[in-house]
Coordinates of C-alpha atoms in Angstrom, one line a residue:
X777 CA -5.5 -61.3 9.5
X778 CA -7.3 -60.0 6.5
X779 CA -10.6 -58.1 6.8
X780 CA -13.5 -59.0 4.6
X781 CA -15.8 -56.6 2.8
X782 CA -18.3 -56.6 5.7
X783 CA -15.8 -56.2 8.6
X784 CA -15.7 -53.0 10.6
X785 CA -12.6 -50.7 10.6
X786 CA -9.8 -51.5 13.1
X787 CA -10.8 -48.7 15.5
X788 CA -13.6 -48.5 18.1
X789 CA -16.9 -46.7 17.9
X790 CA -15.6 -44.1 20.3
X791 CA -12.8 -43.2 17.9
X792 CA -15.3 -42.8 15.1
X793 CA -17.1 -40.2 17.2
X794 CA -13.9 -38.5 18.2
X795 CA -12.4 -38.1 14.7
X796 CA -14.9 -35.5 13.4
X797 CA -14.6 -33.5 16.6
X798 CA -10.8 -33.4 16.2
X799 CA -11.2 -32.2 12.6
X800 CA -13.5 -29.4 13.7
X801 CA -11.0 -28.4 16.5
X802 CA -8.2 -28.1 13.9
X803 CA -10.4 -25.9 11.6
X804 CA -11.4 -23.7 14.5
X805 CA -7.8 -23.4 15.6
X806 CA -6.9 -22.1 12.1
X807 CA -9.5 -19.3 12.5
X808 CA -7.9 -18.0 15.7
X809 CA -5.7 -15.4 14.0
X810 CA -8.6 -14.0 12.1
X811 CA -10.8 -13.9 15.2
X812 CA -8.0 -12.1 17.1
X813 CA -7.7 -9.5 14.3
X814 CA -11.4 -9.0 14.2
X815 CA -11.5 -8.5 18.0
X816 CA -8.7 -6.0 17.8
X817 CA -10.4 -4.0 15.1
X818 CA -13.6 -4.0 17.1
X819 CA -11.8 -2.7 20.1
X820 CA -9.5 -0.1 18.4
X821 CA -11.6 0.7 15.3
X822 CA -10.2 0.6 11.7
X823 CA -6.8 2.1 11.1
X824 CA -6.5 5.2 8.9
X825 CA -5.6 4.5 5.3
X826 CA -2.0 5.4 4.6
X827 CA 0.6 5.7 1.9
X828 CA 4.2 5.7 3.0
X829 CA 4.6 8.5 5.6
X830 CA 1.1 9.9 4.8
X831 CA -1.9 9.0 6.9
X832 CA -5.4 10.5 6.7
X833 CA -5.9 13.1 9.4
X834 CA -2.3 14.4 9.4
X835 CA -1.3 18.0 8.8
X836 CA 2.2 18.8 7.5
X837 CA 3.9 22.2 8.1
X838 CA 5.9 23.1 5.0
X839 CA 8.5 25.9 5.2
X840 CA 11.0 27.1 2.6
X841 CA 13.0 29.8 0.9
X842 CA 12.8 30.5 -2.8
X843 CA 13.5 33.7 -4.8
X844 CA 14.5 35.4 -1.5
X845 CA 10.9 34.7 -0.2
X846 CA 10.1 32.8 3.0
X847 CA 7.2 30.4 2.4
X848 CA 5.0 28.6 4.9
X849 CA 2.0 26.4 4.2
X850 CA 0.1 23.8 6.2
X851 CA -0.9 20.7 4.1
X852 CA -3.7 18.6 5.4
X853 CA -4.1 14.9 4.4
X854 CA -7.9 14.7 4.2
X855 CA -8.1 11.7 1.9
X856 CA -5.8 9.4 -0.1
X857 CA -6.7 8.3 -3.6
X858 CA -4.7 5.5 -5.2
X859 CA -2.6 2.7 -3.8
X860 CA -0.3 2.5 -0.7
X861 CA 2.8 2.8 -2.9
X862 CA 1.4 5.6 -5.0
X863 CA -1.3 7.9 -3.6
X864 CA -2.4 11.5 -3.5
X865 CA -4.9 13.6 -1.6
X866 CA -6.8 14.5 -4.8
X867 CA -7.8 12.5 -7.9
X868 CA -5.9 13.6 -11.0
X869 CA -9.0 15.1 -12.6
X870 CA -9.8 17.2 -9.5
X871 CA -6.2 18.3 -9.2
X872 CA -6.0 19.5 -12.8
X873 CA -9.2 21.5 -12.5
X874 CA -8.3 23.1 -9.2
X875 CA -4.8 24.1 -10.3
X876 CA -6.0 25.3 -13.7
X877 CA -8.4 27.6 -11.9
X878 CA -5.5 29.0 -9.8
X879 CA -7.4 29.0 -6.6
X880 CA -5.1 30.1 -3.8
X881 CA -4.8 27.5 -1.1
X882 CA -5.5 24.6 -3.5
X883 CA -3.1 21.9 -2.5
X884 CA -2.2 18.2 -3.1
X885 CA 0.1 15.9 -1.2
X886 CA 1.6 13.0 -3.2
X887 CA 3.6 9.9 -2.3
X888 CA 5.2 7.7 -5.0
X889 CA 7.3 4.7 -4.0
X890 CA 7.3 3.0 -7.4
X891 CA 11.0 4.1 -7.9
X892 CA 12.9 6.3 -5.5
X893 CA 10.4 7.1 -2.7
X894 CA 9.2 10.7 -3.3
X895 CA 6.9 12.9 -1.2
X896 CA 5.6 16.0 -2.8
X897 CA 3.6 18.9 -1.3
X898 CA 2.1 21.1 -4.1
X899 CA 0.0 24.3 -3.5
X900 CA -1.1 27.5 -5.1
X901 CA 0.3 30.3 -3.0
X902 CA -1.4 33.2 -4.8
X903 CA -2.4 34.4 -8.3
X904 CA -0.6 37.3 -9.8
X905 CA -1.7 38.8 -13.1
X906 CA -4.0 35.8 -13.7
X907 CA -1.1 33.4 -13.2
X908 CA -1.0 31.0 -10.2
X909 CA 2.2 30.8 -8.2
X910 CA 2.5 27.0 -7.8
X911 CA 4.9 25.8 -5.1
X912 CA 6.2 22.3 -5.0
X913 CA 8.3 20.9 -2.1
X914 CA 9.8 17.6 -3.3
X915 CA 11.3 15.2 -0.7
X916 CA 13.3 12.3 -2.1
X917 CA 14.7 11.0 1.2
X918 CA 11.7 10.6 3.5
X919 CA 13.5 8.8 6.3
X920 CA 13.7 11.1 9.3
X921 CA 11.9 14.3 10.1
X922 CA 12.0 17.1 9.5
X923 CA 12.2 16.1 5.8
X924 CA 14.5 18.2 3.7
X925 CA 13.9 18.8 0.0
X926 CA 13.8 21.1 -3.0
X927 CA 11.2 23.9 -3.3
X928 CA 10.2 24.9 -6.8
X929 CA 8.2 28.0 -7.7
X930 CA 6.4 27.9 -11.0
X931 CA 5.1 31.3 -12.0
X932 CA 4.2 30.3 -15.6
X933 CA 7.6 31.4 -16.9
X934 CA 9.9 29.2 -18.9
X935 CA 12.3 28.4 -16.0
X936 CA 10.9 27.7 -12.5
X937 CA 12.7 29.1 -9.5
X938 CA 14.4 26.7 -7.1
X939 CA 15.1 26.9 -3.3
X940 CA 14.9 24.6 -0.3
X941 CA 12.1 23.3 1.9
X942 CA 11.4 21.5 5.1
X943 CA 8.3 19.3 5.9
X944 CA 7.4 18.5 9.5
X945 CA 4.5 16.5 10.7
X946 CA 2.2 18.7 12.9
X947 CA -0.6 16.1 13.3

């Protein structure tokens, strides 16, 4: 049986009412994951921005030995500038100005996962004869804590001094 131009479709009037409702139900169902995530954020609050093992609000205890000197420093993660695979606690401009001034206690924490994942803690320990003593604890295997790495002391001389360091999350 062939339908003519004026014939009605082969389904009933009840089906014509039900089809738009079914379409709306499918669309609402696709929003469920988004609504669930929104409800979870409202309940728990937003998560802290992070980059690799770094998360805003952390404090890391750095200890080491270089040039027969025991070194200890607490490095807070107060902010993260950059991307999750490459971030630091200071912007490059701020870091350059702070280290150039040689202010003791100035520090930056960096994470770079664009190649071999590397975590660096850099700080000015003190200034001697107008030269800052800049310490760098470099971790190239941030898998299990305490992290073990190389401690470098740059006193403005041609060759920096090297030792070892440990980084442990204090919180």
